[in-house]
Structures are given as C-alpha cells and as structure tokens.
Amino acid sequence: MRIVRKDYVRNGPGSVKMVPVDSDDLWFAYNLIAPGDSVMAATVRKVLREAASGGRDAERIKLKLEITVEAVDYDKVGSVLRIRGKNILENEYVKMGAFHTLELELNRPFVLRKKVWDSLALDVLHQASDPGASADLAVILMQEGLAHIFLIGRSMTTTRSRIETSIPRKHGPAIAGYETALKKFFENVLQAFLKHVDFNVVRCAVIASPGFTKDQFHKHLLLEAERRQLRPIIENKSRIMLVHTSSGYKHSLREVLDAPNVMNMIKDTKAAQEVRALKDFFDMLSNDPARACYGPKHVEVAHDRMAVQTLLITDDLFRNADVEMRQKYVNLVNSVKDSGGTAHIFSSMHVSGEQLAQLTGIAAILRFPLPDLEDIEM
Amino acid sequence: MPRKVNYGLDYDDDYDDDNDYDDYDIDYDVEDNAFSVVTGNLHKPNQEATRSGIWRCSICTYDNDQSMTACDICGVLRNPLPSSGISNGNDLKTAPFKFDVPSPDDIVTNGLRSSKMGPKGTSSSYHEGGVEYTLPMDEIKPRSLAYSLDSASINDRGGYSNSYGTGKAASQGQYKPEKWMLHEAEDGLLSQLNLAIVGHVDSGKSTLSGRLLHLLGQISQKDMHKHEKEAKLQGKGSFAYAWALDESPEERERGITMTVAVAYFDTKRYRVVVLDSPGHKDFVPNMISGATQADAALLVIDASNGSFEAGMDGSKGQTKEHAQLIRSFGVDQLIVAVNKMDVVQYSKDRFDLIKQQLGTFLRSSGFRDSSVLWIPLSAMENQNLVTAPSDIRLLSWYKGPYLLDAIDSLQPPTRNVSKPLVMPICDVIKSPSMGQVSACGKLEAGALRSGVKVLVMPSGDVGTVRSLERDTRPCAIARAGDNVAVVLQGIDTSHVISGGVLCHPDFPITIAKHLELKVLVLDGASPILIGSQLEFHIHHAKEVARVEKMVSLFDPKTGKVMKKAPRCLLAKQSAVIEVVLQGPVCAEEFSSCKALGRVSLRALGRTLAVGIVTRVIEKEPIAFFKSKYFVFFSK
C-alpha cells in the first residue's frame, strides 16, 4: 500500500490518502474501513440525462464521489472491495444522500476519512505501508487423490485450486489402473501449478504431503518440465522445496509453516509468527491447562486479574463488532500491551486465523495458572 | 423394445425397480386391509384400474395392452395359474421371472408385496437371477403381524426414494435370512478368519507373511526365485520374502509396505485372510482401513536391541498406536510374535523383558491376559513358524506352540449371517472394458450370491451382483466374515467408491454428517478443543471433522457423568462429543451395527481418540443423491 498523504491526530479525526498495490492491500483496506467513516474515490456512475430532443440517455460518467460508509464487503474470490454508502459530496450528477457502491481498484488512489484513528487502525496502516516481509509462498498440499494449491500472502491465504480424484488401490492385476490414475492426477496438479503459481510473485514453492507422494510428484514435475521445456519450472528448480505433513487436508497447512526449511524463508513474516503463537497456545494447553484459556468471557476474567501474558485475537472480531465492542477489544489489546504482554492479531484469512476463529476467535496464554476458570461458564 | 420412459441408457434395472415401488404405493392406498392378502385373496382385478392401461411382459419386457392375456411378442401368459395357497409371488412365477422388471400385474404385485414386505425370508423376489427358487411357506402367522407393522412403515413413504429409508426401522427385526445364507459347514469348507498383521515399521511383518505363504505352498518355488533374484538385483536381498506382498514398484524401491496387502492361506482349522498392514507412521490411515476387517491380530515386534524400544516410544513408535487401534476395532484376540530372535541369539531374558513391558501396556489397553499369546520366532531363519523350532537355543527354554498352532487356537468370531447385508467397500476396481466395477471388502453381516440386488451407499444406486471372487477364484456364496471381490453391474461406476457400503435394498444404512460420539482420548494426545479439526476414520471412509460441541466428560469405569460441557479434552479422558463432518459418510450407531459404528480421530499424524457412534444426529436423505443421479449430465 502506498501512502500518499497522512493527516490525522492520534486517537482523533483525520484523513489518509492511499493507493492499494496488491490484493493484500485490499484486505488491509477492508480492515481499516468501518461503517461511519467516509471514503472518497474515483468511480463510474450511470446517469440518466435528458437530451435536447427529449430522449433519455444513459451515460456512464467517471466522477469523484465521497460517501459515508454503511457497509463494506470483501469478495474473496474476485479480490474486490465494495463499499456501500450515501453520497455526501456536492455533485452535478449525483444527489446528496443517494446510495452508491464504490469498488476499490488496484492502483487507484482513495481517501479515507475517519472520526477516530485508534491504535489498531494505525497499526494496520503501518503494516500495510511496510514494504518488506511479504510471505508469498505457494504451497501444494497433497495426498493420494487430493491436492490443494494455496497462495500464502502477507495477510491472507487463498485457495487457488483443489483437485480430487479417486485412485484405486494396488492389488495384483489392478496395479496398471493405479499407475494410470496416479499419472492423470499428477498431470492435473501440474496444470493447476503452472496456471496459478507465478514465480515472479512468489518467493518459493513448497510441495507437501504425507508419505512419498511429494517425491513422486516432484519427480514427475521435473521430468515433464524437461520434456515439455517449461521454462518457469526449469529456471526455478531451486526454489521448490519438499516438506512432510501428516495429511493433505487444509488444516495441515500449519505444519508446512512450522517446518524448519520453510520457516527460514518466512520467519519474519506475520504468517509464521501467527503459527508460532498458536502452537505455543496449544502446547501450553496440553502441558498446563490452567494457564491457557479461550472464549471472550474467560479471557475477560483473566484480564481483570492481570493474568494475560499473550493475547491471541482474530481481526474478525474487530470488524464485525459494533463500535462499543470494537472499543472494548481495542482497549483489551492496548492494556495487554501496556502491562508488558504481547498481543497477536491474527488475520482470519490465514490457516491459523481460521483455527483460532473456530475456537471463538479469542484466546490467551496466562502468566500464572487460574484453575477456577473451569467453573465459569463459557 | 419400447420402454415406458427413458431416463438413461444404462440404468434400466434401477429405473424399473423404482417403478416397482411406485406401484406399491398406489396399491397400498387403495387397499386398506392388509390381512386380505394373507388370506389368499390374490386376485384384485379392480386394482388394475389404477394402472396406466398397459402391462409389461416379464420375459421380453414388451408393453402389452391391458386386454391381452398373453404377451404379444413372446406369447407368455400374463398370469400363470396360481398354485395352491398363499400369497407368495414366488409360486406364481414358475416361468422364470426376472424380478428386475416391473410387473404391473397386480396379482403379482400383491403377491410380491406381501412376500416382499413380510419376513424377508420367504421372499426371494429380488434374489433370483433367473433361478427358480421356492421356500417352504410356513410363516403365515409371523408374516401377517410383520406385514401390518411394515404397512405402517410403508405409509411414511413419500416417493420411491424414501422407500429405502423408512422401511428399515420397523422391519429390521423382521429380516429373515434365506436358507442359502445360513447354510454353513457344508462340504468341508473351512471357516474364514481375517488376521491383521500390525506392528512398528521394519519389524518384519511383510517378511513374516511372505515366509508363511511360501511355507504353506501359496507361493510357488518359481515365484519365490523370481522375487529373490529381483530383490538381489535391486540390492534388497533381505526383502525377498516381503516382495511377495509388496507388489508395487514404489513399495519395493523403498522397502516398505504402503497399503494393506491381502493374501490367503489355509491352516487346519481356518482359511486365513492375511491383511498385511503398513507400519510407517504416515500410512496409519491405510492400516486403519485394513484393520477394520480383522477378526484377530498378529502384532509383530522386533526383538533386536533398540528397535523394540523405538517401537514402544509413545510419539514416534507405532507398536502402541497399532495395539490401541486394533483393540478399538473390537479385536480381543492377539498373538504377539516377537520376531528377529536370531539377532538376539534367542535370549530368554530379552523375550521376558519384552513380554513384561508390552504386557503391561496391552493389559492397560484392554486386552485380557488370557487372550494374548506370546510366540518368539525368526522369520528369516524359519524358526517356530510352521513347525516346532529346530534351533537348540530356542528349544531349550521355549515349550509353547508354534505360530501356525497359535493361529489355529484362536476362537472363531461370531458371524452375523442372519442380519441384513452390510459390506463396507474397501477397494474399487474398475474395468471400463466390461462396463462393470468390482467392490472388494469384507462382509460384516448377511450374505451374497450372484444375481442378488444390492444397494450401494452413499449414492443410493441399486446394482446386481454378477459374480463373486474370493482369492481370485470365483465362488458361489459369500457369507459374513468372508473377504471377497463383488463384481457389480447395472450401476454407474463412479457411484461405487471406497468408503461406501453395500447393503440390502430394503435395509439401507444411514448417511450422516452430524454425529454424536463416545470417545476415549489416548495418552500422549494433544488436547482437543471445540472447533478442532480432526481426521475422522470410520470403516474405510475418511473425512475432515470439526468438533462441534463437547457434551460431557464421564468416568469410563462407572459410566457416570463427571462434568458437563468441558473446555477441552485431555489425554486419557473419556467424553461424549458431537462432530460435524465436511462430507457425509455411511455410519450406524454402534449398538445396531458394530462394523459401521467404530471411529477413530486423528490429527497431526497421531491417533488422538478412538470411540463409537452413539447417535446419528442428522441424517442425510438418500433422495438427495438420487436427485443428483436423475439430472442429466450432472456428473
């Protein structure tokens, strides 16, 4: 995200003009823009005009509109951010108070005006403008008969492709069937790989699977690349890594991020940090269950007793909450930070964020055990 | 031949069946008195008014006009004279009547219905494959009662699809197996025993199985020579015997077993089906798939120094995990084969150490001491396998049975031959050239014969059994406990999947996504929280599951509820939880069908919990799948 102009007071009103550069930035914008703010951007509007002859003419006019935000919608599949709201800028084409839906596009600047720039929003802004540390990993997670291709970005993980076939087992005469089915499966995965993985964008590609499927596929990949002279693969041979996981299902993605050789590549990125924090939480839960808790009520109680060491929270909670709730969570995060603890805000588009969301979206590792949390209703 | 409606080119049989059921619905509404059928009043000409005005000849399937009494084309009489007595549709069809075509003839439908909806034992309608088959009519009384009960259940039927569903609850008790199913111990057939061979990786499972097969003559000398030569060529001379079971190039190259290999051999008492499982940690899902079929298990231990300890390691070794898994599958008879005794010079001390350490663990897992046998042996040197040991070192202190004797001393398990057919599908082999598909698996209940119609779940399609194969040899009848390959025809090959179940068309099993389980969390497992995503294994099916709710913790010994709505499940706790699966699976409550009620939950390469299905919370309607099937080009 490129910040063009900043003009705000901390915890006060202000405006920022910025330009989203990649789809990750749209995700940041989604986290920043909340109902009640106002957004100004160039957009296209269909306007009915009376021509001189009396006929009505529908014309698409490019104009700059400013609207107060009523609803924000992020389209994961198409990577589009839609903002719906009422017009507040004097305009010859559009009446004041008329509804309009803005679509934020890449490389087009927009101005966001907020009433309160709280610490969280500033954090997001800071992260968005940080040019370095983009995880950008392409992962092929597979097992026999099932393969997923994920693209792990800075703040989100998108599933690019999912391939599922049924491969017969190998018993005596049926072995031939197994080989052909497996070859066809690998071919499909290879096609998807070529289509979705662009080595100019991703840093490296990881092939992960239980058993030996990854080795088989890797061999097949290299052979086919040689045979068909697929330049992108041949040139980037060294950037393909193999990692062992326990299954080919989506939740095994965290094992990929945990693997040492992958960790080296992405250790300073958000995704890796999130995975580590969640792993710590699970470890604590198995070793000493009284020192870990989850659920808004429990975490609140723990916080009241100043027991929270590490707070794990998804950005989902901030986005969906009304102003009051959001304020409460912001305060929670700030006070945890002030008292010397750490707060991790998980992107709900990452695998670890999804996992945390399954556990109610908020969890904490405590400084000292609180056994009586068990008795409190969740 | 003109057909009434054309839905698809290949699915004639299925379609006709559906038509059959539709007819019953109409008839039932018109005729209220169930008992009138029983009293022998078969002829109901007025019912024909509800028909559409044509009837289909049972032989040439030509649609004849109502007024004709014999088929236009082939001349077969429409209503052959009924023989004495009771409304068994069977008697009416002395001309070979293929029940796979509908008979709009209402005498026949009446007769069919009473016999079909009554105790299944007397009905042979869909089991005929053109073979005449009559049964003694000695079950009038129970039938009438059963019939009224069944009528009640039939009433619920909306469309034909539901006819598969609701008939079950009432008629489960009325399923009477047919004579050919119960015919046992005939002409010297040995009873079958499914033996799963499990153990830590590299303990010598495949080698042991290969050795046994060779010694018992199942593998010819020529084949053995071939394996030996090839193995030496690849530098894996010691794996020569294992290659008898590991047939794929991948397995041979890496020297491991990846999927369960099935082989057969005979002992004095049993026909043993050997299920050689992989020991590698990554292939435990495959091992689960194989071990669900087991009646007894052979746990192979590597006696050499260090290997046993590695196997017993909680997180990295498979010995414990395998033992717990097979116990959870209901196997209570175990033979522990302590292999590679030659490496430790047949030392008694080593054997006793292993026996003591592993013994305590097995006891804590639930194996009774009396049902565990300990056999020291060496597969490589052929000691103590099929004959008493010849090595003096072993002879000096070991006086127990050799391996084959031990297998013979196992108790045969009880077989549910008298329950309706249930056969979980382990493997599917398609032969597109012949347009048929074969489903391999072990029959858990009931029996099969060629010509019988089976219902394939979860798709809900009905297919006919063309032939049965056991150990690549065709066989006539397969009963509960037999491990066979069923060649099916008349069914879409993509509907038969591994993880599905073959069942009786009138007794379908439930498909569900939302289940309630009673589980025991194994020790060493990471905690399970609400929302945890786990891999759910049930018979041969696997799915991703999410823990939806944790209902209660209870004490396994007393069964009392200790705590309601726990926060998380830790190791060694027993709890009742609800899971929601990503895709539907065929599952049954454990109390009604054991084979379809056992589950295991895994994550991160370890088995976290094993348990049973206590309740199916939300059933998926079969009609859902059927509707997909009827839409053109949906697949």
mmCIF file with all atom_site columns, C-alpha atoms in Angstrom, chain A residues 143-144 162 166 168-175 178-179 209-212 215-216 219 244-247 249-252 254-255 281-282 285-286 289-290 292-294 298 355 358-360 373-374 377-378, chain B residues 247-251 253-254 256 258-262 280 282-283 286 289 426-430 498 525-527 529-535 540 542-544 546 550 563 566-568 570 582 603-605:
data_model
loop_
_atom_site.group_PDB
_atom_site.id
_atom_site.type_symbol
_atom_site.label_atom_id
_atom_site.label_alt_id
_atom_site.label_comp_id
_atom_site.label_asym_id
_atom_site.label_entity_id
_atom_site.label_seq_id
_atom_site.pdbx_PDB_ins_code
_atom_site.Cartn_x
_atom_site.Cartn_y
_atom_site.Cartn_z
_atom_site.occupancy
_atom_site.B_iso_or_equiv
_atom_site.pdbx_formal_charge
_atom_site.auth_seq_id
_atom_site.auth_comp_id
_atom_site.auth_asym_id
_atom_site.auth_atom_id
_atom_site.pdbx_PDB_model_num
ATOM 1  C CA . GLN A 1 143 ? -2.104  -36.759 -0.507  1.00 0.00 ? 143 GLN A CA 1
ATOM 2  C CA . GLU A 1 144 ? -3.009  -39.607 -2.780  1.00 0.00 ? 144 GLU A CA 1
ATOM 3  C CA . ARG A 1 162 ? -8.495  -28.041 -5.355  1.00 0.00 ? 162 ARG A CA 1
ATOM 4  C CA . SER A 1 166 ? -10.296 -41.368 -6.765  1.00 0.00 ? 166 SER A CA 1
ATOM 5  C CA . PRO A 1 168 ? -7.740  -47.304 -6.894  1.00 0.00 ? 168 PRO A CA 1
ATOM 6  C CA . ARG A 1 169 ? -5.575  -49.308 -4.560  1.00 0.00 ? 169 ARG A CA 1
ATOM 7  C CA . LYS A 1 170 ? -2.932  -51.532 -5.934  1.00 0.00 ? 170 LYS A CA 1
ATOM 8  C CA . HIS A 1 171 ? -3.675  -55.200 -5.738  1.00 0.00 ? 171 HIS A CA 1
ATOM 9  C CA . GLY A 1 172 ? -2.318  -57.689 -8.185  1.00 0.00 ? 172 GLY A CA 1
ATOM 10 C CA . PRO A 1 173 ? -3.919  -57.169 -11.579 1.00 0.00 ? 173 PRO A CA 1
ATOM 11 C CA . ALA A 1 174 ? -5.177  -53.709 -10.763 1.00 0.00 ? 174 ALA A CA 1
ATOM 12 C CA . ILE A 1 175 ? -1.730  -52.171 -10.485 1.00 0.00 ? 175 ILE A CA 1
ATOM 13 C CA . TYR A 1 178 ? -3.320  -47.408 -10.224 1.00 0.00 ? 178 TYR A CA 1
ATOM 14 C CA . GLU A 1 179 ? -0.387  -46.140 -12.267 1.00 0.00 ? 179 GLU A CA 1
ATOM 15 C CA . SER A 1 209 ? 2.404   -34.437 1.597   1.00 0.00 ? 209 SER A CA 1
ATOM 16 C CA . PRO A 1 210 ? 2.378   -37.415 3.913   1.00 0.00 ? 210 PRO A CA 1
ATOM 17 C CA . GLY A 1 211 ? 4.202   -40.479 2.672   1.00 0.00 ? 211 GLY A CA 1
ATOM 18 C CA . PHE A 1 212 ? 6.039   -40.309 -0.605  1.00 0.00 ? 212 PHE A CA 1
ATOM 19 C CA . ASP A 1 215 ? 8.650   -37.111 -4.002  1.00 0.00 ? 215 ASP A CA 1
ATOM 20 C CA . GLN A 1 216 ? 6.719   -38.817 -6.732  1.00 0.00 ? 216 GLN A CA 1
ATOM 21 C CA . LYS A 1 219 ? 10.000  -36.250 -9.898  1.00 0.00 ? 219 LYS A CA 1
ATOM 22 C CA . HIS A 1 244 ? 6.461   -33.589 5.201   1.00 0.00 ? 244 HIS A CA 1
ATOM 23 C CA . THR A 1 245 ? 2.967   -33.214 6.660   1.00 0.00 ? 245 THR A CA 1
ATOM 24 C CA . SER A 1 246 ? 0.596   -35.656 8.264   1.00 0.00 ? 246 SER A CA 1
ATOM 25 C CA . SER A 1 247 ? -2.276  -35.284 5.794   1.00 0.00 ? 247 SER A CA 1
ATOM 26 C CA . TYR A 1 249 ? -6.266  -31.621 4.266   1.00 0.00 ? 249 TYR A CA 1
ATOM 27 C CA . LYS A 1 250 ? -6.284  -27.861 4.666   1.00 0.00 ? 250 LYS A CA 1
ATOM 28 C CA . HIS A 1 251 ? -5.613  -27.798 8.392   1.00 0.00 ? 251 HIS A CA 1
ATOM 29 C CA . SER A 1 252 ? -2.225  -29.420 7.810   1.00 0.00 ? 252 SER A CA 1
ATOM 30 C CA . ARG A 1 254 ? 0.182   -25.074 9.728   1.00 0.00 ? 254 ARG A CA 1
ATOM 31 C CA . GLU A 1 255 ? 2.625   -27.988 9.661   1.00 0.00 ? 255 GLU A CA 1
ATOM 32 C CA . PHE A 1 281 ? -1.019  -21.798 22.963  1.00 0.00 ? 281 PHE A CA 1
ATOM 33 C CA . PHE A 1 282 ? -1.718  -25.451 22.180  1.00 0.00 ? 282 PHE A CA 1
ATOM 34 C CA . LEU A 1 285 ? -2.926  -26.121 26.906  1.00 0.00 ? 285 LEU A CA 1
ATOM 35 C CA . SER A 1 286 ? -1.560  -29.638 26.881  1.00 0.00 ? 286 SER A CA 1
ATOM 36 C CA . PRO A 1 289 ? -4.340  -26.319 31.051  1.00 0.00 ? 289 PRO A CA 1
ATOM 37 C CA . ALA A 1 290 ? -4.927  -23.845 33.814  1.00 0.00 ? 290 ALA A CA 1
ATOM 38 C CA . ALA A 1 292 ? -4.401  -21.173 28.894  1.00 0.00 ? 292 ALA A CA 1
ATOM 39 C CA . CYS A 1 293 ? -7.943  -20.079 28.211  1.00 0.00 ? 293 CYS A CA 1
ATOM 40 C CA . TYR A 1 294 ? -10.172 -19.197 25.298  1.00 0.00 ? 294 TYR A CA 1
ATOM 41 C CA . HIS A 1 298 ? -12.751 -16.367 30.153  1.00 0.00 ? 298 HIS A CA 1
ATOM 42 C CA . GLN A 1 355 ? -8.278  -22.228 13.546  1.00 0.00 ? 355 GLN A CA 1
ATOM 43 C CA . GLN A 1 358 ? -13.043 -21.942 15.352  1.00 0.00 ? 358 GLN A CA 1
ATOM 44 C CA . LEU A 1 359 ? -12.121 -21.572 18.991  1.00 0.00 ? 359 LEU A CA 1
ATOM 45 C CA . THR A 1 360 ? -14.327 -18.487 19.357  1.00 0.00 ? 360 THR A CA 1
ATOM 46 C CA . LEU A 1 373 ? -11.739 -20.520 35.245  1.00 0.00 ? 373 LEU A CA 1
ATOM 47 C CA . GLU A 1 374 ? -13.020 -24.036 34.745  1.00 0.00 ? 374 GLU A CA 1
ATOM 48 C CA . GLU A 1 377 ? -19.482 -20.755 32.108  1.00 0.00 ? 377 GLU A CA 1
ATOM 49 C CA . MET A 1 378 ? -18.017 -20.069 28.697  1.00 0.00 ? 378 MET A CA 1
ATOM 50 C CA . GLU B 2 247 ? 3.956   -55.657 -5.228  1.00 0.00 ? 247 GLU B CA 1
ATOM 51 C CA . SER B 2 248 ? 4.136   -52.097 -6.423  1.00 0.00 ? 248 SER B CA 1
ATOM 52 C CA . PRO B 2 249 ? 7.446   -50.670 -7.613  1.00 0.00 ? 249 PRO B CA 1
ATOM 53 C CA . GLU B 2 250 ? 7.188   -47.834 -5.081  1.00 0.00 ? 250 GLU B CA 1
ATOM 54 C CA . GLU B 2 251 ? 6.955   -50.233 -2.175  1.00 0.00 ? 251 GLU B CA 1
ATOM 55 C CA . GLU B 2 253 ? 12.062  -49.459 -4.081  1.00 0.00 ? 253 GLU B CA 1
ATOM 56 C CA . ARG B 2 254 ? 11.636  -48.040 -0.622  1.00 0.00 ? 254 ARG B CA 1
ATOM 57 C CA . ILE B 2 256 ? 8.202   -50.609 2.923   1.00 0.00 ? 256 ILE B CA 1
ATOM 58 C CA . MET B 2 258 ? 2.317   -48.646 1.820   1.00 0.00 ? 258 MET B CA 1
ATOM 59 C CA . THR B 2 259 ? -1.128  -50.163 1.504   1.00 0.00 ? 259 THR B CA 1
ATOM 60 C CA . VAL B 2 260 ? -2.698  -53.207 3.029   1.00 0.00 ? 260 VAL B CA 1
ATOM 61 C CA . ALA B 2 261 ? -1.892  -56.333 1.044   1.00 0.00 ? 261 ALA B CA 1
ATOM 62 C CA . VAL B 2 262 ? -4.345  -59.211 1.138   1.00 0.00 ? 262 VAL B CA 1
ATOM 63 C CA . HIS B 2 280 ? 5.032   -46.492 8.747   1.00 0.00 ? 280 HIS B CA 1
ATOM 64 C CA . ASP B 2 282 ? 2.319   -41.847 7.533   1.00 0.00 ? 282 ASP B CA 1
ATOM 65 C CA . PHE B 2 283 ? 0.322   -44.829 6.426   1.00 0.00 ? 283 PHE B CA 1
ATOM 66 C CA . ASN B 2 286 ? -4.273  -47.263 5.345   1.00 0.00 ? 286 ASN B CA 1
ATOM 67 C CA . SER B 2 289 ? -8.660  -49.340 6.605   1.00 0.00 ? 289 SER B CA 1
ATOM 68 C CA . CYS B 2 426 ? -12.515 -51.311 0.854   1.00 0.00 ? 426 CYS B CA 1
ATOM 69 C CA . ASP B 2 427 ? -11.337 -51.095 -2.738  1.00 0.00 ? 427 ASP B CA 1
ATOM 70 C CA . VAL B 2 428 ? -12.901 -50.412 -6.069  1.00 0.00 ? 428 VAL B CA 1
ATOM 71 C CA . ILE B 2 429 ? -11.525 -51.887 -9.248  1.00 0.00 ? 429 ILE B CA 1
ATOM 72 C CA . LYS B 2 430 ? -12.994 -50.586 -12.452 1.00 0.00 ? 430 LYS B CA 1
ATOM 73 C CA . SER B 2 498 ? -14.019 -46.829 -1.451  1.00 0.00 ? 498 SER B CA 1
ATOM 74 C CA . ALA B 2 525 ? -2.560  -36.857 22.542  1.00 0.00 ? 525 ALA B CA 1
ATOM 75 C CA . SER B 2 526 ? -2.684  -33.096 22.277  1.00 0.00 ? 526 SER B CA 1
ATOM 76 C CA . PRO B 2 527 ? -5.776  -31.501 23.818  1.00 0.00 ? 527 PRO B CA 1
ATOM 77 C CA . LEU B 2 529 ? -10.928 -28.178 21.901  1.00 0.00 ? 529 LEU B CA 1
ATOM 78 C CA . ILE B 2 530 ? -14.215 -27.068 20.421  1.00 0.00 ? 530 ILE B CA 1
ATOM 79 C CA . GLY B 2 531 ? -13.550 -26.262 16.819  1.00 0.00 ? 531 GLY B CA 1
ATOM 80 C CA . SER B 2 532 ? -10.545 -28.570 16.485  1.00 0.00 ? 532 SER B CA 1
ATOM 81 C CA . GLN B 2 533 ? -10.248 -30.009 13.047  1.00 0.00 ? 533 GLN B CA 1
ATOM 82 C CA . LEU B 2 534 ? -9.505  -33.681 13.023  1.00 0.00 ? 534 LEU B CA 1
ATOM 83 C CA . GLU B 2 535 ? -9.468  -36.514 10.567  1.00 0.00 ? 535 GLU B CA 1
ATOM 84 C CA . HIS B 2 540 ? -12.872 -47.434 5.185   1.00 0.00 ? 540 HIS B CA 1
ATOM 85 C CA . LYS B 2 542 ? -12.122 -40.761 5.971   1.00 0.00 ? 542 LYS B CA 1
ATOM 86 C CA . GLU B 2 543 ? -13.366 -37.210 6.294   1.00 0.00 ? 543 GLU B CA 1
ATOM 87 C CA . VAL B 2 544 ? -12.386 -33.945 7.864   1.00 0.00 ? 544 VAL B CA 1
ATOM 88 C CA . ARG B 2 546 ? -14.805 -30.452 13.313  1.00 0.00 ? 546 ARG B CA 1
ATOM 89 C CA . MET B 2 550 ? -18.305 -31.303 23.894  1.00 0.00 ? 550 MET B CA 1
ATOM 90 C CA . LYS B 2 563 ? -18.542 -32.852 34.109  1.00 0.00 ? 563 LYS B CA 1
ATOM 91 C CA . PRO B 2 566 ? -15.809 -29.408 29.379  1.00 0.00 ? 566 PRO B CA 1
ATOM 92 C CA . ARG B 2 567 ? -13.443 -26.801 27.990  1.00 0.00 ? 567 ARG B CA 1
ATOM 93 C CA . CYS B 2 568 ? -11.049 -29.241 26.474  1.00 0.00 ? 568 CYS B CA 1
ATOM 94 C CA . LEU B 2 570 ? -7.012  -34.101 27.673  1.00 0.00 ? 570 LEU B CA 1
ATOM 95 C CA . GLN B 2 582 ? -17.213 -31.967 5.837   1.00 0.00 ? 582 GLN B CA 1
ATOM 96 C CA . ALA B 2 603 ? -4.598  -35.245 13.722  1.00 0.00 ? 603 ALA B CA 1
ATOM 97 C CA . LEU B 2 604 ? -1.006  -34.271 13.098  1.00 0.00 ? 604 LEU B CA 1
ATOM 98 C CA . GLY B 2 605 ? -0.066  -37.822 12.266  1.00 0.00 ? 605 GLY B CA 1
#
